[in-house]
Coordinates of C-alpha atoms in Angstrom, one line a residue:
M1 CA 13.3 -73.5 1.0
A2 CA 16.6 -75.0 -0.1
S3 CA 18.4 -73.5 -3.1
V4 CA 17.6 -74.8 -6.5
P5 CA 20.7 -76.1 -8.5
S6 CA 20.7 -74.6 -11.9
L7 CA 20.6 -76.6 -15.1
A8 CA 24.1 -75.6 -15.9
S9 CA 25.4 -77.0 -12.5
T10 CA 23.3 -80.3 -13.0
V11 CA 24.7 -80.7 -16.5
D12 CA 28.2 -80.0 -15.3
Q13 CA 28.0 -82.7 -12.6
R14 CA 26.7 -85.3 -15.0
I15 CA 29.4 -84.7 -17.5
A16 CA 32.0 -84.8 -14.6
D17 CA 30.6 -88.1 -13.4
A18 CA 30.7 -89.5 -16.9
L19 CA 34.3 -88.3 -17.3
S20 CA 35.4 -90.1 -14.1
A21 CA 33.4 -93.2 -15.1
A22 CA 34.6 -93.5 -18.8
L23 CA 38.2 -92.3 -18.0
P24 CA 39.1 -93.2 -14.5
E25 CA 42.8 -92.7 -15.2
A26 CA 42.1 -88.8 -15.8
G27 CA 41.1 -88.3 -12.1
S28 CA 38.6 -85.5 -11.3
A29 CA 38.5 -83.4 -14.4
D30 CA 36.7 -80.1 -15.2
P31 CA 34.3 -80.5 -18.1
L32 CA 34.8 -76.8 -18.9
L33 CA 31.1 -76.3 -19.5
R34 CA 29.7 -73.1 -21.0
R35 CA 26.6 -71.8 -22.9
S36 CA 26.8 -72.2 -26.6
D37 CA 25.2 -71.1 -29.8
R38 CA 25.2 -74.6 -31.2
A39 CA 23.3 -76.3 -28.4
D40 CA 22.3 -75.4 -25.0
F41 CA 25.7 -76.1 -23.5
Q42 CA 29.2 -77.1 -24.7
A43 CA 31.8 -79.0 -22.7
N44 CA 35.4 -78.4 -24.0
G45 CA 37.3 -80.3 -21.1
I46 CA 38.1 -83.4 -23.2
L47 CA 40.7 -81.5 -25.3
A48 CA 43.0 -81.0 -22.4
L49 CA 42.4 -84.6 -21.2
A50 CA 43.4 -85.9 -24.5
K51 CA 46.8 -84.3 -24.4
K52 CA 47.2 -85.4 -20.8
L53 CA 46.2 -89.0 -21.6
K54 CA 47.8 -88.9 -25.1
G55 CA 44.6 -90.2 -26.7
N56 CA 42.5 -89.1 -29.6
P57 CA 40.0 -86.6 -28.4
R58 CA 37.1 -87.7 -30.6
E59 CA 37.5 -91.3 -29.3
L60 CA 37.8 -90.2 -25.8
A61 CA 34.6 -88.0 -26.3
A62 CA 32.7 -91.0 -27.6
K63 CA 33.6 -93.0 -24.5
V64 CA 32.3 -90.2 -22.3
V65 CA 29.1 -89.7 -24.3
A66 CA 28.4 -93.5 -23.7
A67 CA 28.5 -93.0 -20.0
I68 CA 26.2 -89.9 -19.9
P69 CA 22.6 -90.7 -18.8
T70 CA 20.1 -88.9 -21.2
E71 CA 16.8 -89.4 -19.5
D72 CA 15.7 -86.8 -17.0
V73 CA 17.9 -83.7 -17.6
I74 CA 20.2 -84.2 -20.7
Q75 CA 18.4 -85.1 -23.8
E76 CA 21.0 -85.3 -26.5
V77 CA 24.8 -85.2 -26.6
E78 CA 26.8 -84.7 -29.8
V79 CA 30.4 -84.9 -30.5
S80 CA 31.5 -81.9 -32.4
G81 CA 35.0 -80.9 -33.9
P82 CA 38.0 -82.1 -32.0
G83 CA 36.1 -83.7 -29.2
F84 CA 33.6 -80.9 -28.1
L85 CA 30.5 -82.1 -26.5
N86 CA 27.4 -80.3 -27.6
I87 CA 24.6 -80.8 -25.0
T88 CA 20.8 -80.2 -25.3
V89 CA 18.7 -80.4 -22.1
G90 CA 15.2 -81.6 -22.2
D91 CA 12.1 -79.3 -22.3
R92 CA 10.7 -81.1 -19.2
A93 CA 13.9 -80.3 -17.2
I94 CA 13.7 -76.6 -18.0
I95 CA 10.1 -76.1 -16.9
E96 CA 10.6 -78.4 -13.8
T97 CA 13.7 -76.4 -12.7
L98 CA 11.9 -73.1 -13.3
A99 CA 8.8 -74.5 -11.3
A100 CA 11.2 -75.2 -8.4
R101 CA 12.5 -71.7 -8.6
A102 CA 9.0 -70.2 -8.9
A103 CA 8.0 -72.0 -5.6
D104 CA 10.6 -70.2 -3.7
A105 CA 10.4 -66.5 -2.6
R106 CA 14.1 -66.2 -3.4
L107 CA 13.8 -67.8 -6.8
G108 CA 15.8 -70.8 -5.6
V109 CA 18.9 -68.4 -5.2
P110 CA 21.2 -69.8 -2.4
H111 CA 21.6 -67.9 0.8
A112 CA 25.1 -68.8 1.9
E113 CA 25.8 -68.9 5.6
R114 CA 29.1 -67.2 5.8
A115 CA 31.2 -66.6 8.8
G116 CA 32.7 -63.3 7.2
T117 CA 31.6 -59.7 7.6
T118 CA 31.9 -57.2 4.9
V119 CA 32.4 -53.4 5.7
I120 CA 31.5 -51.4 2.6
D121 CA 32.7 -47.7 2.6
Y122 CA 30.6 -45.7 0.1
A123 CA 28.6 -42.4 -0.3
Q124 CA 31.2 -40.2 1.2
P125 CA 29.9 -36.5 0.9
N126 CA 31.6 -33.6 2.5
V127 CA 30.1 -31.6 5.3
A128 CA 29.2 -27.8 4.5
K129 CA 29.7 -28.7 0.8
E130 CA 27.2 -29.4 -2.0
M131 CA 27.1 -32.9 -3.5
H132 CA 27.9 -32.9 -7.1
V133 CA 28.0 -35.4 -10.1
G134 CA 31.3 -36.8 -8.8
H135 CA 29.4 -38.1 -5.6
L136 CA 27.0 -40.2 -7.8
R137 CA 28.9 -43.3 -8.6
S138 CA 30.2 -44.2 -5.1
A139 CA 26.6 -43.8 -3.7
V140 CA 25.0 -45.8 -6.6
I141 CA 27.6 -48.7 -6.9
G142 CA 28.0 -49.1 -3.2
A143 CA 24.3 -49.2 -2.5
A144 CA 23.9 -51.9 -5.1
M145 CA 26.7 -53.9 -3.8
V146 CA 25.3 -53.7 -0.3
E147 CA 21.9 -55.2 -1.6
I148 CA 23.7 -57.8 -3.7
L149 CA 25.9 -59.1 -1.0
E150 CA 23.1 -59.1 1.7
F151 CA 20.9 -61.0 -0.7
T152 CA 23.5 -63.7 -1.2
G153 CA 24.1 -64.2 2.4
E154 CA 26.9 -61.8 3.4
K155 CA 26.8 -59.8 6.7
V156 CA 27.3 -56.2 5.6
I157 CA 28.2 -53.1 7.6
R158 CA 27.6 -49.9 5.9
R159 CA 30.1 -47.0 6.5
H160 CA 29.8 -43.4 5.2
H161 CA 33.2 -41.9 5.7
I162 CA 32.0 -38.4 5.3
G163 CA 34.5 -35.3 5.2
D164 CA 33.7 -33.8 8.6
W165 CA 36.9 -32.7 9.9
G166 CA 39.9 -30.5 8.9
T167 CA 41.4 -26.9 9.0
Q168 CA 38.3 -25.4 6.9
F169 CA 36.1 -25.9 10.0
G170 CA 38.1 -23.5 12.1
M171 CA 37.2 -20.8 9.5
L172 CA 33.5 -21.9 9.4
I173 CA 33.1 -22.1 13.2
Q174 CA 35.0 -18.8 13.9
Y175 CA 32.7 -16.9 11.4
L176 CA 29.6 -18.5 13.1
I177 CA 30.7 -17.4 16.5
E178 CA 31.0 -13.8 15.2
H179 CA 27.9 -14.0 13.1
P180 CA 25.6 -16.4 15.3
H181 CA 22.4 -16.4 13.3
E182 CA 23.8 -17.5 9.8
L183 CA 22.5 -21.0 10.3
D184 CA 19.2 -20.2 11.9
H185 CA 16.2 -21.6 10.1
Q186 CA 13.0 -23.6 10.9
A187 CA 13.6 -27.0 9.1
A188 CA 10.4 -27.8 7.2
G189 CA 10.9 -31.5 7.6
G190 CA 11.1 -31.3 11.4
S191 CA 14.1 -31.9 13.7
R192 CA 17.6 -32.1 12.4
P193 CA 18.4 -35.8 11.7
G194 CA 21.5 -35.7 13.7
A195 CA 19.7 -34.4 16.8
D196 CA 18.3 -37.8 17.7
P197 CA 20.8 -40.5 18.2
E198 CA 18.0 -43.1 17.8
S199 CA 17.0 -41.7 14.4
E200 CA 17.5 -44.3 11.7
T201 CA 16.8 -42.5 8.5
G202 CA 17.0 -38.9 7.2
T203 CA 14.3 -36.5 6.5
G204 CA 12.0 -38.9 4.6
T205 CA 10.3 -38.2 1.4
G206 CA 8.2 -35.5 -0.1
A207 CA 8.4 -31.8 -0.5
D208 CA 9.2 -31.0 3.0
A209 CA 12.4 -32.9 3.0
E210 CA 13.3 -31.3 -0.3
T211 CA 12.7 -27.7 0.9
S212 CA 14.6 -28.4 4.1
G213 CA 17.5 -29.8 2.2
E214 CA 17.6 -26.8 -0.3
E215 CA 17.4 -24.4 2.7
A216 CA 20.1 -26.2 4.7
M217 CA 22.4 -26.0 1.7
S218 CA 21.7 -22.5 1.0
N219 CA 22.6 -21.5 4.4
L220 CA 25.9 -23.4 4.3
N221 CA 26.9 -22.1 0.9
R222 CA 26.2 -18.4 2.0
L223 CA 28.2 -18.9 5.3
Y224 CA 31.1 -20.8 3.5
K225 CA 31.4 -17.9 1.0
A226 CA 31.3 -15.1 3.4
S227 CA 33.6 -16.8 5.7
R228 CA 36.1 -17.4 2.9
V229 CA 36.0 -13.9 1.8
L230 CA 36.8 -12.8 5.4
F231 CA 39.5 -15.4 5.8
D232 CA 41.2 -14.3 2.5
S233 CA 41.0 -10.5 3.4
D234 CA 41.3 -10.3 7.1
E235 CA 44.6 -11.5 8.7
E236 CA 43.1 -11.1 12.3
F237 CA 40.2 -13.2 11.3
K238 CA 42.6 -15.8 9.8
A239 CA 44.6 -15.9 13.0
R240 CA 41.4 -16.3 15.0
S241 CA 40.3 -19.2 12.6
R242 CA 43.5 -21.1 13.0
D243 CA 43.2 -20.8 16.8
R244 CA 39.8 -22.2 16.4
V245 CA 41.1 -25.2 14.6
V246 CA 43.4 -25.9 17.6
A247 CA 40.4 -25.6 19.8
L248 CA 38.4 -28.1 17.8
Q249 CA 41.2 -30.6 17.7
A250 CA 41.4 -30.2 21.5
G251 CA 37.7 -30.9 22.0
E252 CA 36.8 -27.4 23.4
P253 CA 33.1 -27.9 24.2
E254 CA 31.7 -24.6 22.6
T255 CA 33.7 -25.3 19.4
L256 CA 32.6 -28.9 19.2
A257 CA 29.0 -27.9 19.8
L258 CA 29.3 -25.5 16.7
W259 CA 31.1 -28.0 14.6
Q260 CA 28.2 -30.4 15.3
R261 CA 25.6 -27.8 14.0
F262 CA 27.6 -27.9 10.7
V263 CA 27.3 -31.7 10.6
D264 CA 23.6 -31.7 11.5
E265 CA 22.8 -29.0 8.9
S266 CA 24.7 -30.9 6.3
K267 CA 22.9 -34.1 7.1
I268 CA 19.5 -32.3 6.5
Y269 CA 20.9 -31.6 3.0
F270 CA 22.4 -35.1 2.6
Y271 CA 19.3 -36.9 3.3
S272 CA 17.3 -34.7 0.9
V273 CA 19.6 -35.7 -2.0
F274 CA 19.7 -39.4 -1.0
D275 CA 16.0 -39.5 -0.8
K276 CA 15.9 -38.1 -4.4
L277 CA 18.2 -41.1 -5.2
D278 CA 15.7 -43.5 -3.6
M279 CA 18.5 -44.6 -1.1
E280 CA 18.2 -45.1 2.6
I281 CA 21.1 -43.7 4.6
H282 CA 21.1 -44.5 8.3
D283 CA 22.6 -42.3 11.0
P284 CA 24.5 -45.0 12.7
D285 CA 26.3 -45.9 9.7
I286 CA 27.7 -42.3 9.1
V287 CA 31.0 -42.4 10.8
G288 CA 33.1 -39.7 9.4
E289 CA 36.9 -38.7 9.5
S290 CA 36.1 -37.2 12.9
G291 CA 35.0 -40.8 14.3
Y292 CA 38.6 -41.8 14.3
N293 CA 40.3 -38.9 16.1
D294 CA 41.1 -40.7 19.3
M295 CA 43.0 -43.3 17.3
L296 CA 45.3 -41.3 15.4
E297 CA 48.1 -40.8 17.7
E298 CA 48.0 -44.5 18.7
T299 CA 48.1 -45.5 15.1
C300 CA 51.1 -43.5 14.5
R301 CA 52.8 -44.8 17.6
L302 CA 52.1 -48.3 16.5
L303 CA 53.4 -47.8 13.0
E304 CA 56.6 -46.2 14.3
E305 CA 57.3 -48.8 17.1
S306 CA 57.0 -51.6 14.6
G307 CA 59.3 -49.9 12.0
V308 CA 56.6 -49.8 9.4
A309 CA 56.8 -46.0 9.5
V310 CA 59.9 -44.0 9.8
R311 CA 60.7 -40.2 10.4
S312 CA 61.7 -38.3 7.2
E313 CA 62.4 -34.6 7.4
G314 CA 60.2 -34.4 10.6
A315 CA 57.2 -36.4 9.1
L316 CA 56.2 -39.9 9.8
C317 CA 56.3 -41.7 6.5
V318 CA 56.0 -45.2 5.0
F319 CA 58.1 -45.9 1.8
F320 CA 57.6 -48.3 -1.0
E321 CA 60.1 -49.6 -3.6
D322 CA 57.6 -49.4 -6.4
V323 CA 56.3 -45.9 -5.7
K324 CA 58.5 -43.3 -7.2
G325 CA 58.2 -39.7 -8.5
P326 CA 59.4 -38.4 -11.7
D327 CA 62.9 -37.7 -10.2
G328 CA 63.2 -41.5 -9.3
N329 CA 62.9 -40.9 -5.6
Q330 CA 60.5 -42.9 -3.5
V331 CA 57.3 -41.2 -2.8
P332 CA 56.0 -41.9 0.8
L333 CA 52.8 -42.3 2.3
I334 CA 52.8 -39.4 4.8
V335 CA 50.9 -40.5 8.1
K336 CA 51.9 -37.6 10.2
K337 CA 53.1 -34.2 8.9
S338 CA 56.2 -32.4 10.2
N339 CA 54.0 -29.8 11.8
G340 CA 52.2 -32.5 13.9
G341 CA 49.0 -32.5 11.7
Y342 CA 47.6 -35.9 10.5
G343 CA 47.2 -36.7 6.8
Y344 CA 44.3 -38.7 5.3
A345 CA 46.4 -41.9 5.6
A346 CA 46.2 -41.8 9.5
T347 CA 42.5 -41.6 9.5
D348 CA 42.1 -44.4 6.8
L349 CA 44.6 -46.6 8.8
S350 CA 42.8 -45.9 11.9
A351 CA 39.5 -46.7 10.2
I352 CA 41.0 -50.1 9.1
R353 CA 42.1 -50.8 12.6
D354 CA 38.6 -50.0 14.0
R355 CA 36.7 -52.0 11.3
V356 CA 38.9 -55.1 11.8
T357 CA 39.1 -54.9 15.7
N358 CA 35.7 -53.6 16.6
L359 CA 33.5 -54.7 13.6
D360 CA 35.2 -58.1 13.2
A361 CA 35.4 -57.3 9.4
T362 CA 37.0 -60.0 7.2
T363 CA 36.5 -57.8 4.0
L364 CA 36.8 -54.1 3.8
L365 CA 35.3 -52.9 0.3
Y366 CA 36.1 -49.3 -0.5
V367 CA 33.9 -47.7 -3.3
V368 CA 36.2 -44.9 -4.1
D369 CA 37.3 -42.9 -7.3
A370 CA 39.9 -44.7 -9.4
R371 CA 42.0 -41.5 -9.1
Q372 CA 42.7 -42.5 -5.5
S373 CA 44.1 -46.0 -6.3
L374 CA 47.6 -45.2 -5.5
H375 CA 46.7 -43.7 -2.1
F376 CA 44.7 -46.9 -1.2
K377 CA 47.3 -49.2 -2.5
M378 CA 49.8 -47.7 -0.1
V379 CA 47.3 -47.6 2.7
F380 CA 46.5 -51.3 2.3
E381 CA 50.1 -52.3 2.0
T382 CA 50.9 -50.3 5.1
A383 CA 48.1 -52.0 6.9
R384 CA 49.4 -55.4 5.7
R385 CA 52.9 -54.6 7.0
A386 CA 51.5 -53.6 10.4
G387 CA 49.5 -56.9 10.5
W388 CA 46.1 -55.2 10.5
L389 CA 45.3 -56.9 7.1
N390 CA 46.3 -60.7 6.7
D391 CA 45.1 -63.9 5.2
G392 CA 41.9 -63.6 7.2
V393 CA 41.2 -59.9 6.4
K394 CA 41.3 -58.5 2.9
A395 CA 40.9 -54.8 1.6
V396 CA 39.5 -54.2 -1.9
Q397 CA 39.1 -50.9 -3.7
L398 CA 36.2 -51.1 -6.0
A399 CA 37.4 -48.2 -8.1
F400 CA 35.3 -46.3 -10.4
G401 CA 35.8 -44.0 -13.3
T402 CA 34.7 -40.5 -14.2
V403 CA 31.3 -39.3 -15.2
L404 CA 31.6 -37.5 -18.6
G405 CA 29.5 -35.1 -20.7
K406 CA 28.3 -36.0 -24.2
D407 CA 31.5 -34.5 -25.4
G408 CA 33.6 -37.0 -23.6
K409 CA 35.0 -34.6 -21.2
P410 CA 34.4 -34.3 -17.4
F411 CA 30.8 -33.5 -16.8
K412 CA 30.4 -29.7 -16.2
T413 CA 27.9 -27.0 -16.5
R414 CA 27.8 -24.5 -19.4
E415 CA 29.6 -22.1 -17.2
G416 CA 32.5 -24.7 -16.6
E417 CA 31.2 -25.5 -13.1
T418 CA 30.8 -29.0 -11.6
V419 CA 27.2 -30.1 -12.0
R420 CA 25.1 -30.2 -8.8
L421 CA 23.9 -33.7 -8.1
Q422 CA 20.5 -32.4 -7.1
D423 CA 20.0 -30.6 -10.3
L424 CA 21.1 -33.6 -12.4
L425 CA 18.5 -35.8 -10.6
D426 CA 15.8 -33.3 -11.0
E427 CA 16.3 -33.0 -14.7
A428 CA 16.2 -36.9 -15.0
V429 CA 13.0 -37.2 -13.3
D430 CA 11.5 -34.3 -15.5
R431 CA 12.7 -36.1 -18.7
A432 CA 11.4 -39.4 -17.5
T433 CA 7.9 -38.0 -16.4
A434 CA 7.7 -36.6 -20.0
V435 CA 8.3 -40.1 -21.4
V436 CA 5.8 -41.8 -18.9
R437 CA 3.2 -39.1 -19.7
E438 CA 3.4 -39.8 -23.4
K439 CA 2.3 -43.5 -22.7
A440 CA 0.0 -42.6 -19.7
E441 CA -3.4 -42.5 -21.6
K442 CA -2.9 -46.1 -23.0
A443 CA -1.8 -47.3 -19.7
G444 CA -4.6 -45.6 -17.9
L445 CA -2.4 -43.7 -15.4
A446 CA -3.7 -40.7 -13.4
E447 CA -1.5 -37.7 -12.6
P448 CA -0.2 -38.9 -9.2
E449 CA 0.9 -42.2 -10.7
I450 CA 2.6 -40.4 -13.7
A451 CA 4.5 -38.4 -11.2
E452 CA 5.4 -41.4 -9.1
N453 CA 6.4 -43.5 -12.1
G454 CA 8.3 -40.5 -13.6
R455 CA 10.5 -40.4 -10.5
Y456 CA 11.1 -44.1 -10.5
V457 CA 11.9 -44.1 -14.2
G458 CA 14.1 -41.1 -14.1
I459 CA 16.2 -42.2 -11.0
G460 CA 16.3 -45.8 -12.3
A461 CA 17.7 -44.5 -15.5
V462 CA 20.5 -42.7 -13.8
K463 CA 21.4 -45.7 -11.7
Y464 CA 21.2 -48.1 -14.6
A465 CA 23.4 -46.0 -16.9
D466 CA 26.1 -46.1 -14.0
L467 CA 25.7 -49.6 -13.0
S468 CA 25.6 -51.0 -16.7
T469 CA 28.9 -49.7 -17.2
S470 CA 32.1 -51.6 -15.8
A471 CA 32.8 -49.5 -12.7
V472 CA 36.3 -48.8 -13.4
R473 CA 35.4 -47.3 -16.9
D474 CA 34.4 -43.7 -17.6
Y475 CA 30.8 -43.2 -18.8
K476 CA 29.0 -40.5 -20.8
F477 CA 26.0 -39.0 -19.0
D478 CA 23.5 -38.7 -21.7
L479 CA 19.9 -38.1 -20.5
D480 CA 18.4 -38.6 -24.0
Q481 CA 19.9 -42.0 -24.1
M482 CA 19.1 -42.9 -20.5
V483 CA 15.3 -42.4 -20.7
S484 CA 14.9 -44.1 -24.1
L485 CA 12.6 -47.0 -24.5
N486 CA 14.9 -48.6 -27.0
G487 CA 18.5 -50.1 -26.2
D488 CA 20.2 -50.9 -23.0
T489 CA 18.4 -48.8 -20.7
S490 CA 16.5 -49.4 -17.2
V491 CA 13.2 -47.9 -19.1
Y492 CA 13.5 -50.8 -21.5
L493 CA 13.7 -53.2 -18.4
Q494 CA 10.8 -51.4 -16.5
Y495 CA 8.4 -51.5 -19.6
A496 CA 9.3 -55.1 -20.2
Y497 CA 8.3 -55.8 -16.4
A498 CA 5.1 -53.7 -16.8
R499 CA 4.2 -55.4 -20.0
I500 CA 4.4 -58.8 -18.3
K501 CA 2.2 -57.4 -15.5
S502 CA -0.4 -56.2 -18.0
I503 CA -0.6 -59.7 -19.7
L504 CA -1.0 -61.4 -16.3
R505 CA -3.9 -58.9 -15.5
K506 CA -5.5 -59.5 -18.9
A507 CA -5.4 -63.3 -18.2
G508 CA -8.2 -62.7 -15.7
D509 CA -9.0 -66.0 -13.9
T510 CA -6.7 -67.9 -15.9
R511 CA -3.5 -68.5 -13.5
P512 CA 0.2 -69.2 -14.4
A513 CA 0.9 -73.1 -14.1
A514 CA 4.0 -75.1 -15.2
H515 CA 3.3 -77.9 -17.7
P516 CA 6.5 -79.8 -18.0
E517 CA 5.0 -82.3 -20.5
L518 CA 4.6 -79.6 -23.2
P519 CA 7.1 -79.1 -25.9
L520 CA 8.8 -75.7 -26.0
A521 CA 9.4 -73.4 -28.8
P522 CA 12.9 -72.1 -29.3
A523 CA 12.0 -68.7 -27.8
E524 CA 10.6 -70.4 -24.8
R525 CA 13.6 -72.5 -24.3
A526 CA 16.0 -69.5 -24.8
L527 CA 14.0 -67.6 -22.2
G528 CA 13.7 -70.4 -19.6
L529 CA 17.5 -71.1 -19.8
H530 CA 18.3 -67.5 -19.2
V531 CA 15.9 -67.2 -16.3
D532 CA 17.6 -70.2 -14.7
Q533 CA 21.1 -68.4 -14.8
F534 CA 19.9 -65.7 -12.2
G535 CA 21.5 -67.5 -9.1
E536 CA 24.8 -68.1 -10.9
V537 CA 25.0 -64.5 -12.2
L538 CA 24.4 -63.2 -8.7
A539 CA 27.1 -65.4 -7.2
E540 CA 29.6 -64.2 -9.8
V541 CA 28.7 -60.5 -9.2
A542 CA 29.0 -60.9 -5.4
A543 CA 32.3 -62.5 -5.7
A544 CA 34.0 -60.1 -8.1
Y545 CA 32.0 -56.9 -7.0
E546 CA 30.8 -56.3 -10.5
P547 CA 27.2 -55.1 -10.6
H548 CA 27.4 -54.3 -14.3
K549 CA 27.2 -58.1 -14.9
L550 CA 23.9 -58.3 -13.2
A551 CA 22.7 -55.2 -15.5
A552 CA 23.8 -57.1 -18.5
Y553 CA 21.9 -60.2 -17.4
L554 CA 18.8 -58.3 -16.8
Y555 CA 19.0 -56.6 -20.3
Q556 CA 19.4 -59.9 -21.9
L557 CA 16.5 -61.2 -20.0
A558 CA 14.3 -58.4 -21.2
S559 CA 15.5 -59.1 -24.7
H560 CA 14.7 -62.7 -24.5
F561 CA 11.4 -61.9 -23.2
T562 CA 10.6 -59.4 -26.1
T563 CA 11.6 -62.2 -28.6
F564 CA 9.3 -64.7 -26.7
Y565 CA 6.4 -62.2 -26.7
D566 CA 6.8 -61.6 -30.4
Q567 CA 7.1 -65.2 -31.4
C568 CA 4.9 -67.0 -28.9
P569 CA 1.4 -65.9 -28.4
V570 CA 0.4 -66.1 -24.7
L571 CA -3.4 -65.4 -24.1
K572 CA -4.1 -66.7 -27.6
A573 CA -2.0 -69.8 -27.5
E574 CA -3.3 -73.0 -29.0
T575 CA -4.4 -74.9 -25.8
A576 CA -5.4 -74.0 -22.3
E577 CA -2.3 -75.8 -20.9
Q578 CA -0.1 -73.8 -23.3
V579 CA -1.7 -70.6 -22.2
E580 CA -0.9 -71.5 -18.5
N581 CA 2.6 -72.6 -19.2
R582 CA 3.4 -69.3 -21.1
L583 CA 1.8 -67.2 -18.4
F584 CA 4.1 -69.2 -16.0
L585 CA 7.2 -68.2 -18.1
C586 CA 5.8 -64.7 -18.1
D587 CA 5.5 -64.8 -14.3
V588 CA 8.9 -66.2 -13.3
T589 CA 10.4 -63.8 -15.8
A590 CA 8.7 -60.8 -14.1
R591 CA 9.8 -62.0 -10.7
T592 CA 13.3 -62.3 -11.7
L593 CA 13.3 -58.9 -13.4
H594 CA 11.8 -57.4 -10.3
Q595 CA 14.3 -58.8 -8.0
G596 CA 17.3 -58.1 -10.2
L597 CA 16.2 -54.5 -10.6
A598 CA 15.6 -54.2 -6.8
L599 CA 19.2 -55.3 -6.1
L600 CA 20.5 -52.5 -8.2
G601 CA 18.3 -50.1 -6.4
I602 CA 15.7 -49.7 -9.2
R603 CA 12.1 -49.8 -8.8
S604 CA 9.8 -51.6 -11.3
P605 CA 6.3 -50.0 -11.6
E606 CA 3.5 -52.4 -12.5
R607 CA 1.8 -50.0 -14.9
L608 CA 3.7 -47.6 -17.4

């Protein structure tokens, strides 16, 4: 089905047509339409036109009003103040527009046919290391942007740039050679996810995957700690470990095979954590630092031959006029170190080359900590100078802030250690399950449904707390607030959805049906107009990479529904037609809530 134009876009076009008809000398003018507390919409564009035409704004506004048809969509237009137009749409137009949305599986949201491809770099854990609270935001924000961009029509390629290369692997591999059974275990979830190149997802759901992930991380932790102790205390082992790095970089088969064991073991763990987060991670999308090894030397050669990078004290560097240290000297981006080793910049620049050349990317979106902003600013500028980024290809960092504790300081355990992501998610689910259990008897939930809904509510609470905050801002991780039924929380939204589904069930054989002929109460109008904005909000979110605006829209939607529910009896409305019409408003609201939450990666249980 074709997309359904919003009432705002229809009204905007009618006002623009009236401006052109009444004031042809103004050319094509923007009505500057926005939502208003004084009416449904307000158009402020006549003020700017009056200055341009040197006319009286109220007189010009009167001319424009005379040219506006007030029949099918626009019910009333009032000139206010120095030429503002206060516009009220008809009740019929609201219900007819919503009926057109309800007839479409996509709620009338346009699906743009775009020629471009966005590569999203997000969820970047490190091999042989535990995921901690710092990994949360990249995963949650990135996954939401994937869903939003795909829903609005963008071709999206996921990339998980995991940390799977570097000097620490020499130490780990050498220790494993000398202690060959340190990683042995029978994975409860079956074969290792990396073992099958056709495998699409990780270890799946359930206790087996969880046990396997815990065991995998336990093995890796134990091995890492033991190898570090030996590395720091035994000079001969340290020398063997450094030789092993050389063998790894040279592609020596036995060394590579053992390195792959670390990657596979880590994937078992990664997948168990992402499974808790209710996120799908696909094997083909995991292209870590090692995936660009074969390109590094060529990347350096191309930069040096083009003059973009120059030798400085033996290192290959790129300099920038506006990047200087405390001493006033320019701080370079080091692409290749003086000892011949490659820096992160070489890998990141090679990844850009690969994504532009081999994946035909037109947008590169990096969901990366704001503290790495300077690094990416220099990498992007280097790629532009080299011609890998140009007018047809852009790179954007979707920078995010830090997760803070209730005290406003970086989130730590009582012992001052970084919080394990797995522990944090488990606690969120436990807290949420307790909240669900309190309401379970009234909702008629059995224990399996309580457990399932507790998981959806807990993980949804964590995701929503993150996504409802502008990404670049820090936010406080407060589980008590996150699982609250009151305030701007996912639990509030989920309960609003469950309440609507309960109303629809209680309606029995009475089905939702739109009745455009009926007058609407103020709360019905407010709810209907807000539902109608869904597509416009999604377009704005997709264009600016701002998922918090979708979260804000959904919270406002749930709030409008609460007001509607309080003020407008649904099943006990005065007439059968009014019952059907209000059930229709309930239904289209529920579908919008469900779709919006799904785009944020949050489930909406039908009974809570």
